[in-house]
Amino acid sequence: MSADFESDRFSDAIRLLLLIAAVANPVGTPVGTDVPANAVAVVHVESRLQKLDFWLRNPDYLADELLNDYERSGETILLDLAGQILDSDEPEVCAIPMLRYLFGAFEYLDQALSVLAAPRLVVVRQHRSQTRVIQDSYYLTGKGRQIADQATAQFPELAWYTERALLVRALAEATGHTALALRKRQYLQRDYAQTPLGETIPSIADRARERLTALREATSQGAVHE
Amino acid sequence: MVHRLYCEGVKRTGTTAKDGPFTLDIPLGPGPWVIASEINSAGKSSVLWALSFALRGEGFAGFRRPETVGWFHYVRADIEVGGVAASVRLTFERPGRPHARLLSADALPALLALEGRSDEGPGVRVVSEAEPPEVEALISRFMMDRLGLRPISVWTAEPGAPKGEDGQRDSTEQVHSWPSFFYALALNSANDTILLGPTTVGQLPVRLMQLFLNVPYASELTRLVTARKAELQEGSRIARRADEDTRAREQKAEPLRAALVDAQQRLRGLRDAQPDITALLQAVERAAAQVVACQDAHQIAAGQLEAARKNRLTDQRAARRARQSSAARLLLGALDPEACPRCDHDIDDARRAIEDTDHRCSVCANPLPEEPDDPEAAQAALTRIDDRLAASQAAETRSKAAADQAILMLKRARTAYAEATAALAAVRSGEAFTLLEQTQKEVSQLQGALTLAAGETTGVLPALAAVLSEHVAQPAGPQSLTDERVLAVATEVVKEVVDTHSRALFTELNGEILSIAQALGVTNLGSVNLNLAGHLNAIKSGAKHPYASFSPVDRLRMRIAAVVGMVRVGRRRGIASHPGLLLVDAPTADEVVPETARQVIQTLYDTGNDIPGIQMIITSIESAVWDIFPKDRIVTGVNGRELF
C-alpha cells in the first residue's frame, strides 16, 4: 500500500479542511479577543486533530471501535455502521496508511496546514492554557467553510470525508472530548500498539470483519448484551 | 491212593425205621474195590460222592444224589498223594458247604491210627484249614502241588457273546485246575459224549491226557495259546473300537457334512445374486477423482479471483486518489494566498501580481513550477485510470463468475461423491450383503465343526490339529503287535515240542486203548488213533466211528480204556502225575447182556489187580461182583442192602 501512497499536499489539505470543518465547534458570541477575524469555528488541540485524522484514514480501526461501542451499549446502529464499512471495500480502497510515532498517531500536518493557511481557510493560533501548556487552536474561517461546503457538494469522493468526519466526531464525543480518551482508544489496538516506531500501522480489516460476523451471529441469536 | 474213608451223618428219609445217625468206616488200599449192593438206592453213589468231596474239594456231580447230600455231617479221607500222607477232614455245618482241615504226618499209620473225628495224635499236625468258600482252593492246591500239575488255560467264548465280524466270539481265559483234572479220576457217565473232562473246548480232553502223561510244556502251551488268543482278541477289540469310533464320528459328521454342503450351495447362490460391487467402487473412485479435480480448479479460480480483486482494489485506490487529488487541486490550487503561513502577515495584491508577471510564488518568491495542469492531460490521465479500473473490475467480475462456477462444480462433484459412497455403503450394509457374510460364517463354522467331528487332520489349522490329536484314540500300536508276534513264535516252538512228544506217547497209548477196550467188550474195534486234536479216530467194523457214535456202554468202555491206558503208559515211563485212582460209578449199568457185564467186571478187576499203583473203586449191583471180587474188597451193607 505504501507504494501507491502519494504524499499529495493538496489531498491532505482538503481532507484536513473537511475534517476541521466537520469537528470544529462554533466560535461563541461574543467573540473572544484572541479569535481571528472571520473565524466561524475552532478546534482546540492538535493531537486531537491527528487522532481524528487517524480514524479518517483507517476505516478498519474505526469499524473496530464501533464494534467495541456496540458491545458496550448494544445500539444496533453501531453494528450497522460497522457493517457498512466492513462489508464494502472501504478498508482497502479508502485507507491512507500512517506511520507510527510516539504518543499515538502523529503526523506532520504542517505542510497540509500551510496549504490551508495561505488562502486563509484556516488560521492557527497558539495560546497557553490554564496549566501553562501550549495549546494550538485551529480556527476555521468563513472562506474555509465555504470551500469545505463546495468540496462536499461537488465532489462525492470528498463528501465521503465530511460524512466520515461527522461520524468520527460523534464517536469522539460519545467517549468524551478529551484527547486523552481518544489516545487511549487507539492504544487499545494491539496491532497498532505493537507496531515498531517508524513503521506503518497495519490493517486490521480482516480481524474486524471476523468480529463483525461473530457479533452479527450472536445478535441474531439474541446473545449480545445478555 | 485212598486208605480209609470215614463218614458220620444222620440219615433222614422220612421213614423213621431207616432214619438215624450213621457211621461209615471203610478201609481201602491199592487194587480193585467195589461198593456193592443187591438193591438200588443203597447209597453206593453217595459214598463215592462223599469220597470225591474230600478228594476234590467239591462233590463230583456225577456221583451226587441230592437226597443224601444233607445226610453227611463229617467226611474223613486218609490218603497218600505223591508220597505224602494226609488226611482230609470235612465238617459239614450246612449241606454241601464244609469246613476243611488238612492233616499231615510223616507216616500214614499215624493218621490211620486216629479214631473217628480225632485229629490229634503223635506225629500228626494240622497243615491248613479253610472255610467253605476256600475249601476247593485248599484241596486243589494240595493235590496239584503233590502231583506236580499245572493249570490248563482254555480260551472260552463268553456265554451269549455274539459272533463278531471275524467270526470270533468275545472270549475269555478259563483256567482249569484240579476240579477239572479230577475227571481223569472220576469218569463221566456213560451218556456223556466227551471222552474225558468237563468240556471239549480248547481240546481239554487231549490236554488232560498230555498233562497226565507229563508231556513237557503241555500246560505252558495252553497258556501261550490262550495268551496269544487274548492278545489277538484285544487287538481286534481295539481295532473294532477304533472302527466304531470312526463310524460314530462319521455318523456325527454326517449331518454336519450335509449342513455344510447345503450352506455352501446357499453361499454360491448368494454370491451369484450379489450386485456388482466393483462398478460401485469404480463409481466412488471416479467421483473422488472428480472432487479432487474440482477442488484444484476451485483453488485456482479462487486464487485468480483474489488476484483480480487485488488489482481492482489497487486501481480503485489509484482512481480515487487521482480524483481526490484533482478535486483538491481544483479547489485549493486556484486560491490566491492571502497570508503567510509562517508569519501570518498578509500577502498583498502587489506580491500576488508578481506571480503572473515573474512567475514567482507570492509566498516564497521562488519560481513557480511549470504548470503541469493541462486540463486535457489531467482529464486524459483520469480517463486512463478509469479505464484501467473498469478493466480490472471486468476482470474481477469474470474471475468471480469463474470462481462461482468452480464452487458450483465442486459442490456438484461432492454431492456426486456422497451419492456414490452412499450407494456403496447401502449395498455393503444391505440385507443381501449381511446375509452373504452370515452364510460365509456359517460355512466356516461348519467346516471347523466337521473337522473336529470327523477328526481329519490334513490341511487343518495347528490349533485344531492339537485338539484333534487328543481325541483320536490311537489304534493298536506296534507294541502289542510285537507281543503277539512273540507269542506266536513261542507257541510255534513250544507246540512243536509238545506235539512231538505227544505223538510218541499217543502212539503207545493208542495200542493200550485198543487192547483194553477190546478186553472190556467193545466189539469189532479195528484201531484207535487218538490225535492231537482230541479225536479218537476209532475204526469199528472197518469204518470210521466218531466217539459220539458209540453206544453209551461202549463210550464208557472206551473212556475207561483211555484212562487206564494213560495210567499204564505213564507208570511204564515212571510218570506219577496220575494218582492212579479211578472212580467209576456203575460201569455196567446200561449193559443188556449179563455175559458182557461179567466180562467187564472181570476186566476191571484184573486191571485193578495187574497194573501196579492203581486203585480202582467201582460201584455195582451186578451179581457177578460177589464172585469176582474177594470178600475183603467188597464194601457193602447188611445183607447186601443199604450201606448206611
GROMACS .gro file of N, CA, C and O in nm, chain A residues 93-173:
model
  324
   93VAL      N    1  -0.979   0.034  -0.006
   93VAL     CA    2  -0.972   0.139  -0.107
   93VAL      C    3  -0.946   0.275  -0.046
   93VAL      O    4  -0.867   0.355  -0.098
   94CYS      N    5  -1.014   0.305   0.066
   94CYS     CA    6  -1.010   0.443   0.118
   94CYS      C    7  -0.903   0.467   0.221
   94CYS      O    8  -0.877   0.581   0.260
   95ALA      N    9  -0.842   0.360   0.269
   95ALA     CA   10  -0.743   0.382   0.376
   95ALA      C   11  -0.621   0.452   0.324
   95ALA      O   12  -0.575   0.428   0.213
   96ILE      N   13  -0.570   0.543   0.411
   96ILE     CA   14  -0.443   0.609   0.381
   96ILE      C   15  -0.352   0.576   0.497
   96ILE      O   16  -0.364   0.633   0.606
   97PRO      N   17  -0.262   0.482   0.479
   97PRO     CA   18  -0.182   0.434   0.593
   97PRO      C   19  -0.096   0.544   0.653
   97PRO      O   20  -0.054   0.636   0.584
   98MET      N   21  -0.067   0.533   0.783
   98MET     CA   22   0.015   0.630   0.851
   98MET      C   23   0.129   0.560   0.920
   98MET      O   24   0.123   0.443   0.952
   99LEU      N   25   0.233   0.636   0.946
   99LEU     CA   26   0.347   0.587   1.022
   99LEU      C   27   0.319   0.605   1.170
   99LEU      O   28   0.251   0.698   1.211
  100ARG      N   29   0.379   0.514   1.247
  100ARG     CA   30   0.359   0.524   1.390
  100ARG      C   31   0.463   0.613   1.452
  100ARG      O   32   0.583   0.595   1.433
  101TYR      N   33   0.416   0.704   1.535
  101TYR     CA   34   0.507   0.791   1.610
  101TYR      C   35   0.481   0.773   1.757
  101TYR      O   36   0.391   0.704   1.798
  102LEU      N   37   0.558   0.836   1.834
  102LEU     CA   38   0.533   0.837   1.979
  102LEU      C   39   0.402   0.908   2.008
  102LEU      O   40   0.354   0.987   1.929
  103PHE      N   41   0.348   0.878   2.121
  103PHE     CA   42   0.225   0.944   2.166
  103PHE      C   43   0.111   0.922   2.069
  103PHE      O   44   0.038   1.010   2.033
  104GLY      N   45   0.097   0.804   2.021
  104GLY     CA   46  -0.014   0.775   1.933
  104GLY      C   47   0.018   0.817   1.791
  104GLY      O   48   0.131   0.849   1.757
  105ALA      N   49  -0.084   0.813   1.706
  105ALA     CA   50  -0.062   0.853   1.567
  105ALA      C   51  -0.029   1.002   1.562
  105ALA      O   52  -0.090   1.082   1.632
  106PHE      N   53   0.066   1.021   1.482
  106PHE     CA   54   0.108   1.162   1.478
  106PHE      C   55   0.169   1.182   1.342
  106PHE      O   56   0.249   1.103   1.296
  107GLU      N   57   0.127   1.284   1.279
  107GLU     CA   58   0.193   1.309   1.151
  107GLU      C   59   0.211   1.457   1.132
  107GLU      O   60   0.139   1.540   1.183
  108TYR      N   61   0.307   1.470   1.057
  108TYR     CA   62   0.341   1.608   1.030
  108TYR      C   63   0.232   1.671   0.944
  108TYR      O   64   0.219   1.642   0.828
  109LEU      N   65   0.150   1.752   1.009
  109LEU     CA   66   0.040   1.813   0.934
  109LEU      C   67   0.076   1.952   0.881
  109LEU      O   68  -0.004   2.015   0.811
  110ASP      N   69   0.192   1.991   0.921
  110ASP     CA   70   0.221   2.132   0.892
  110ASP      C   71   0.209   2.169   0.745
  110ASP      O   72   0.156   2.274   0.709
  111GLN      N   73   0.260   2.079   0.662
  111GLN     CA   74   0.258   2.115   0.521
  111GLN      C   75   0.115   2.133   0.471
  111GLN      O   76   0.085   2.231   0.401
  112ALA      N   77   0.028   2.035   0.509
  112ALA     CA   78  -0.113   2.044   0.468
  112ALA      C   79  -0.176   2.170   0.525
  112ALA      O   80  -0.254   2.239   0.456
  113LEU      N   81  -0.141   2.203   0.649
  113LEU     CA   82  -0.199   2.321   0.711
  113LEU      C   83  -0.155   2.449   0.640
  113LEU      O   84  -0.232   2.543   0.627
  114SER      N   85  -0.031   2.448   0.594
  114SER     CA   86   0.017   2.568   0.522
  114SER      C   87  -0.070   2.593   0.401
  114SER      O   88  -0.104   2.709   0.371
  115VAL      N   89  -0.103   2.486   0.331
  115VAL     CA   90  -0.187   2.500   0.211
  115VAL      C   91  -0.321   2.562   0.247
  115VAL      O   92  -0.378   2.640   0.171
  116LEU      N   93  -0.367   2.533   0.368
  116LEU     CA   94  -0.496   2.589   0.411
  116LEU      C   95  -0.477   2.728   0.471
  116LEU      O   96  -0.565   2.815   0.459
  117ALA      N   97  -0.363   2.743   0.532
  117ALA     CA   98  -0.341   2.872   0.600
  117ALA      C   99  -0.314   2.984   0.499
  117ALA      O  100  -0.359   3.097   0.519
  118ALA      N  101  -0.244   2.951   0.395
  118ALA     CA  102  -0.207   3.057   0.297
  118ALA      C  103  -0.329   3.130   0.242
  118ALA      O  104  -0.334   3.254   0.243
  119PRO      N  105  -0.431   3.059   0.193
  119PRO     CA  106  -0.550   3.130   0.146
  119PRO      C  107  -0.646   3.165   0.259
  119PRO      O  108  -0.762   3.196   0.237
  120ARG      N  109  -0.596   3.153   0.381
  120ARG     CA  110  -0.675   3.187   0.497
  120ARG      C  111  -0.807   3.110   0.504
  120ARG      O  112  -0.912   3.166   0.528
  121LEU      N  113  -0.793   2.981   0.481
  121LEU     CA  114  -0.912   2.898   0.505
  121LEU      C  115  -0.914   2.858   0.652
  121LEU      O  116  -1.019   2.842   0.714
  122VAL      N  117  -0.791   2.839   0.703
  122VAL     CA  118  -0.775   2.802   0.845
  122VAL      C  119  -0.670   2.891   0.905
  122VAL      O  120  -0.569   2.925   0.841
  123VAL      N  121  -0.692   2.937   1.027
  123VAL     CA  122  -0.593   3.019   1.096
  123VAL      C  123  -0.549   2.946   1.221
  123VAL      O  124  -0.633   2.902   1.301
  124VAL      N  125  -0.418   2.933   1.237
  124VAL     CA  126  -0.364   2.862   1.354
  124VAL      C  127  -0.316   2.962   1.456
  124VAL      O  128  -0.241   3.055   1.425
  125ARG      N  129  -0.362   2.944   1.580
  125ARG     CA  130  -0.319   3.030   1.689
  125ARG      C  131  -0.268   2.945   1.802
  125ARG      O  132  -0.313   2.832   1.823
  126GLN      N  133  -0.171   3.001   1.874
  126GLN     CA  134  -0.122   2.930   1.993
  126GLN      C  135  -0.153   3.009   2.117
  126GLN      O  136  -0.144   3.130   2.115
  127HIS      N  137  -0.185   2.948   2.220
  127HIS     CA  138  -0.202   3.019   2.348
  127HIS      C  139  -0.176   2.922   2.462
  127HIS      O  140  -0.177   2.798   2.443
  128ARG      N  141  -0.155   2.978   2.574
  128ARG     CA  142  -0.129   2.894   2.691
  128ARG      C  143  -0.260   2.863   2.761
  128ARG      O  144  -0.345   2.947   2.777
  129SER      N  145  -0.269   2.737   2.802
  129SER     CA  146  -0.390   2.702   2.878
  129SER      C  147  -0.369   2.737   3.024
  129SER      O  148  -0.265   2.789   3.062
  130GLN      N  149  -0.467   2.697   3.101
  130GLN     CA  150  -0.455   2.729   3.245
  130GLN      C  151  -0.340   2.655   3.309
  130GLN      O  152  -0.281   2.700   3.407
  131THR      N  153  -0.309   2.539   3.258
  131THR     CA  154  -0.199   2.462   3.316
  131THR      C  155  -0.066   2.497   3.251
  131THR      O  156   0.030   2.422   3.256
  132ARG      N  157  -0.058   2.604   3.182
  132ARG     CA  158   0.063   2.657   3.123
  132ARG      C  159   0.118   2.565   3.014
  132ARG      O  160   0.237   2.559   2.989
  133VAL      N  161   0.034   2.487   2.950
  133VAL     CA  162   0.076   2.407   2.834
  133VAL      C  163   0.036   2.483   2.710
  133VAL      O  164  -0.073   2.537   2.701
  134ILE      N  165   0.130   2.478   2.613
  134ILE     CA  166   0.099   2.549   2.488
  134ILE      C  167  -0.002   2.469   2.411
  134ILE      O  168   0.018   2.351   2.381
  135GLN      N  169  -0.110   2.532   2.378
  135GLN     CA  170  -0.214   2.467   2.301
  135GLN      C  171  -0.226   2.532   2.165
  135GLN      O  172  -0.215   2.653   2.151
  136ASP      N  173  -0.251   2.445   2.063
  136ASP     CA  174  -0.282   2.500   1.930
  136ASP      C  175  -0.433   2.514   1.915
  136ASP      O  176  -0.508   2.429   1.961
  137SER      N  177  -0.469   2.614   1.847
  137SER     CA  178  -0.610   2.626   1.810
  137SER      C  179  -0.620   2.646   1.661
  137SER      O  180  -0.544   2.726   1.604
  138TYR      N  181  -0.710   2.577   1.603
  138TYR     CA  182  -0.730   2.588   1.459
  138TYR      C  183  -0.865   2.652   1.433
  138TYR      O  184  -0.968   2.594   1.460
  139TYR      N  185  -0.858   2.773   1.382
  139TYR     CA  186  -0.983   2.844   1.356
  139TYR      C  187  -1.022   2.827   1.211
  139TYR      O  188  -0.941   2.848   1.120
  140LEU      N  189  -1.146   2.794   1.190
  140LEU     CA  190  -1.200   2.784   1.052
  140LEU      C  191  -1.261   2.918   1.015
  140LEU      O  192  -1.345   2.972   1.088
  141THR      N  193  -1.220   2.970   0.898
  141THR     CA  194  -1.278   3.098   0.853
  141THR      C  195  -1.402   3.074   0.771
  141THR      O  196  -1.431   2.961   0.731
  142GLY      N  197  -1.470   3.180   0.745
  142GLY     CA  198  -1.589   3.173   0.662
  142GLY      C  199  -1.555   3.121   0.524
  142GLY      O  200  -1.626   3.037   0.466
  143LYS      N  201  -1.441   3.164   0.473
  143LYS     CA  202  -1.396   3.121   0.341
  143LYS      C  203  -1.369   2.970   0.343
  143LYS      O  204  -1.403   2.897   0.249
  144GLY      N  205  -1.308   2.931   0.456
  144GLY     CA  206  -1.279   2.789   0.469
  144GLY      C  207  -1.408   2.706   0.466
  144GLY      O  208  -1.417   2.603   0.398
  145ARG      N  209  -1.504   2.758   0.544
  145ARG     CA  210  -1.635   2.689   0.548
  145ARG      C  211  -1.694   2.682   0.408
  145ARG      O  212  -1.749   2.579   0.366
  146GLN      N  213  -1.679   2.785   0.336
  146GLN     CA  214  -1.737   2.791   0.201
  146GLN      C  215  -1.672   2.686   0.111
  146GLN      O  216  -1.740   2.612   0.040
  147ILE      N  217  -1.539   2.683   0.115
  147ILE     CA  218  -1.468   2.585   0.029
  147ILE      C  219  -1.507   2.442   0.071
  147ILE      O  220  -1.530   2.354  -0.013
  148ALA      N  221  -1.512   2.426   0.201
  148ALA     CA  222  -1.550   2.293   0.252
  148ALA      C  223  -1.686   2.252   0.199
  148ALA      O  224  -1.705   2.138   0.151
  149ASP      N  225  -1.781   2.344   0.207
  149ASP     CA  226  -1.915   2.313   0.159
  149ASP      C  227  -1.912   2.281   0.011
  149ASP      O  228  -1.978   2.187  -0.036
  150GLN      N  229  -1.833   2.362  -0.061
  150GLN     CA  230  -1.823   2.341  -0.206
  150GLN      C  231  -1.767   2.202  -0.238
  150GLN      O  232  -1.816   2.131  -0.325
  151ALA      N  233  -1.663   2.168  -0.164
  151ALA     CA  234  -1.600   2.036  -0.186
  151ALA      C  235  -1.701   1.925  -0.164
  151ALA      O  236  -1.713   1.834  -0.246
  152THR      N  237  -1.769   1.935  -0.054
  152THR     CA  238  -1.868   1.832  -0.020
  152THR      C  239  -1.976   1.821  -0.126
  152THR      O  240  -2.019   1.713  -0.164
  153ALA      N  241  -2.016   1.942  -0.177
  153ALA     CA  242  -2.128   1.942  -0.273
  153ALA      C  243  -2.084   1.891  -0.409
  153ALA      O  244  -2.155   1.816  -0.474
  154GLN      N  245  -1.964   1.928  -0.449
  154GLN     CA  246  -1.926   1.898  -0.588
  154GLN      C  247  -1.860   1.763  -0.607
  154GLN      O  248  -1.871   1.703  -0.715
  155PHE      N  249  -1.788   1.721  -0.510
  155PHE     CA  250  -1.708   1.600  -0.534
  155PHE      C  251  -1.745   1.489  -0.436
  155PHE      O  252  -1.722   1.502  -0.316
  156PRO      N  253  -1.807   1.384  -0.484
  156PRO     CA  254  -1.851   1.272  -0.396
  156PRO      C  255  -1.737   1.210  -0.315
  156PRO      O  256  -1.755   1.173  -0.200
  157GLU      N  257  -1.618   1.205  -0.380
  157GLU     CA  258  -1.506   1.147  -0.307
  157GLU      C  259  -1.473   1.229  -0.186
  157GLU      O  260  -1.428   1.177  -0.083
  158LEU      N  261  -1.490   1.359  -0.196
  158LEU     CA  262  -1.459   1.446  -0.085
  158LEU      C  263  -1.575   1.451   0.014
  158LEU      O  264  -1.552   1.463   0.135
  159ALA      N  265  -1.695   1.440  -0.037
  159ALA     CA  266  -1.811   1.434   0.052
  159ALA      C  267  -1.799   1.319   0.151
  159ALA      O  268  -1.841   1.327   0.266
  160TRP      N  269  -1.742   1.213   0.102
  160TRP     CA  270  -1.720   1.096   0.188
  160TRP      C  271  -1.644   1.134   0.314
  160TRP      O  272  -1.675   1.087   0.423
  161TYR      N  273  -1.543   1.220   0.299
  161TYR     CA  274  -1.464   1.262   0.413
  161TYR      C  275  -1.550   1.336   0.514
  161TYR      O  276  -1.536   1.318   0.635
  162THR      N  277  -1.636   1.425   0.462
  162THR     CA  278  -1.721   1.502   0.551
  162THR      C  279  -1.810   1.410   0.635
  162THR      O  280  -1.818   1.422   0.758
  163GLU      N  281  -1.874   1.320   0.564
  163GLU     CA  282  -1.963   1.226   0.634
  163GLU      C  283  -1.888   1.149   0.741
  163GLU      O  284  -1.932   1.134   0.855
  164ARG      N  285  -1.778   1.096   0.701
  164ARG     CA  286  -1.698   1.016   0.792
  164ARG      C  287  -1.650   1.099   0.909
  164ARG      O  288  -1.651   1.053   1.025
  165ALA      N  289  -1.611   1.224   0.881
  165ALA     CA  290  -1.562   1.311   0.987
  165ALA      C  291  -1.671   1.335   1.089
  165ALA      O  292  -1.646   1.335   1.211
  166LEU      N  293  -1.794   1.354   1.040
  166LEU     CA  294  -1.906   1.375   1.132
  166LEU      C  295  -1.927   1.253   1.220
  166LEU      O  296  -1.948   1.263   1.340
  167LEU      N  297  -1.917   1.138   1.159
  167LEU     CA  298  -1.932   1.014   1.234
  167LEU      C  299  -1.824   1.002   1.340
  167LEU      O  300  -1.849   0.969   1.456
  168VAL      N  301  -1.702   1.033   1.298
  168VAL     CA  302  -1.588   1.025   1.389
  168VAL      C  303  -1.609   1.120   1.506
  168VAL      O  304  -1.579   1.088   1.620
  169ARG      N  305  -1.661   1.235   1.474
  169ARG     CA  306  -1.688   1.333   1.580
  169ARG      C  307  -1.787   1.276   1.680
  169ARG      O  308  -1.767   1.286   1.801
  170ALA      N  309  -1.892   1.218   1.628
  170ALA     CA  310  -1.993   1.160   1.717
  170ALA      C  311  -1.931   1.054   1.806
  170ALA      O  312  -1.959   1.045   1.925
  171LEU      N  313  -1.845   0.978   1.746
  171LEU     CA  314  -1.778   0.873   1.823
  171LEU      C  315  -1.691   0.933   1.931
  171LEU      O  316  -1.691   0.890   2.046
  172ALA      N  317  -1.619   1.038   1.894
  172ALA     CA  318  -1.530   1.102   1.990
  172ALA      C  319  -1.610   1.165   2.101
  172ALA      O  320  -1.574   1.154   2.219
  173GLU      N  321  -1.717   1.228   2.063
  173GLU     CA  322  -1.794   1.297   2.166
  173GLU      C  323  -1.870   1.198   2.254
  173GLU      O  324  -1.892   1.224   2.372
   0.00000   0.00000   0.00000
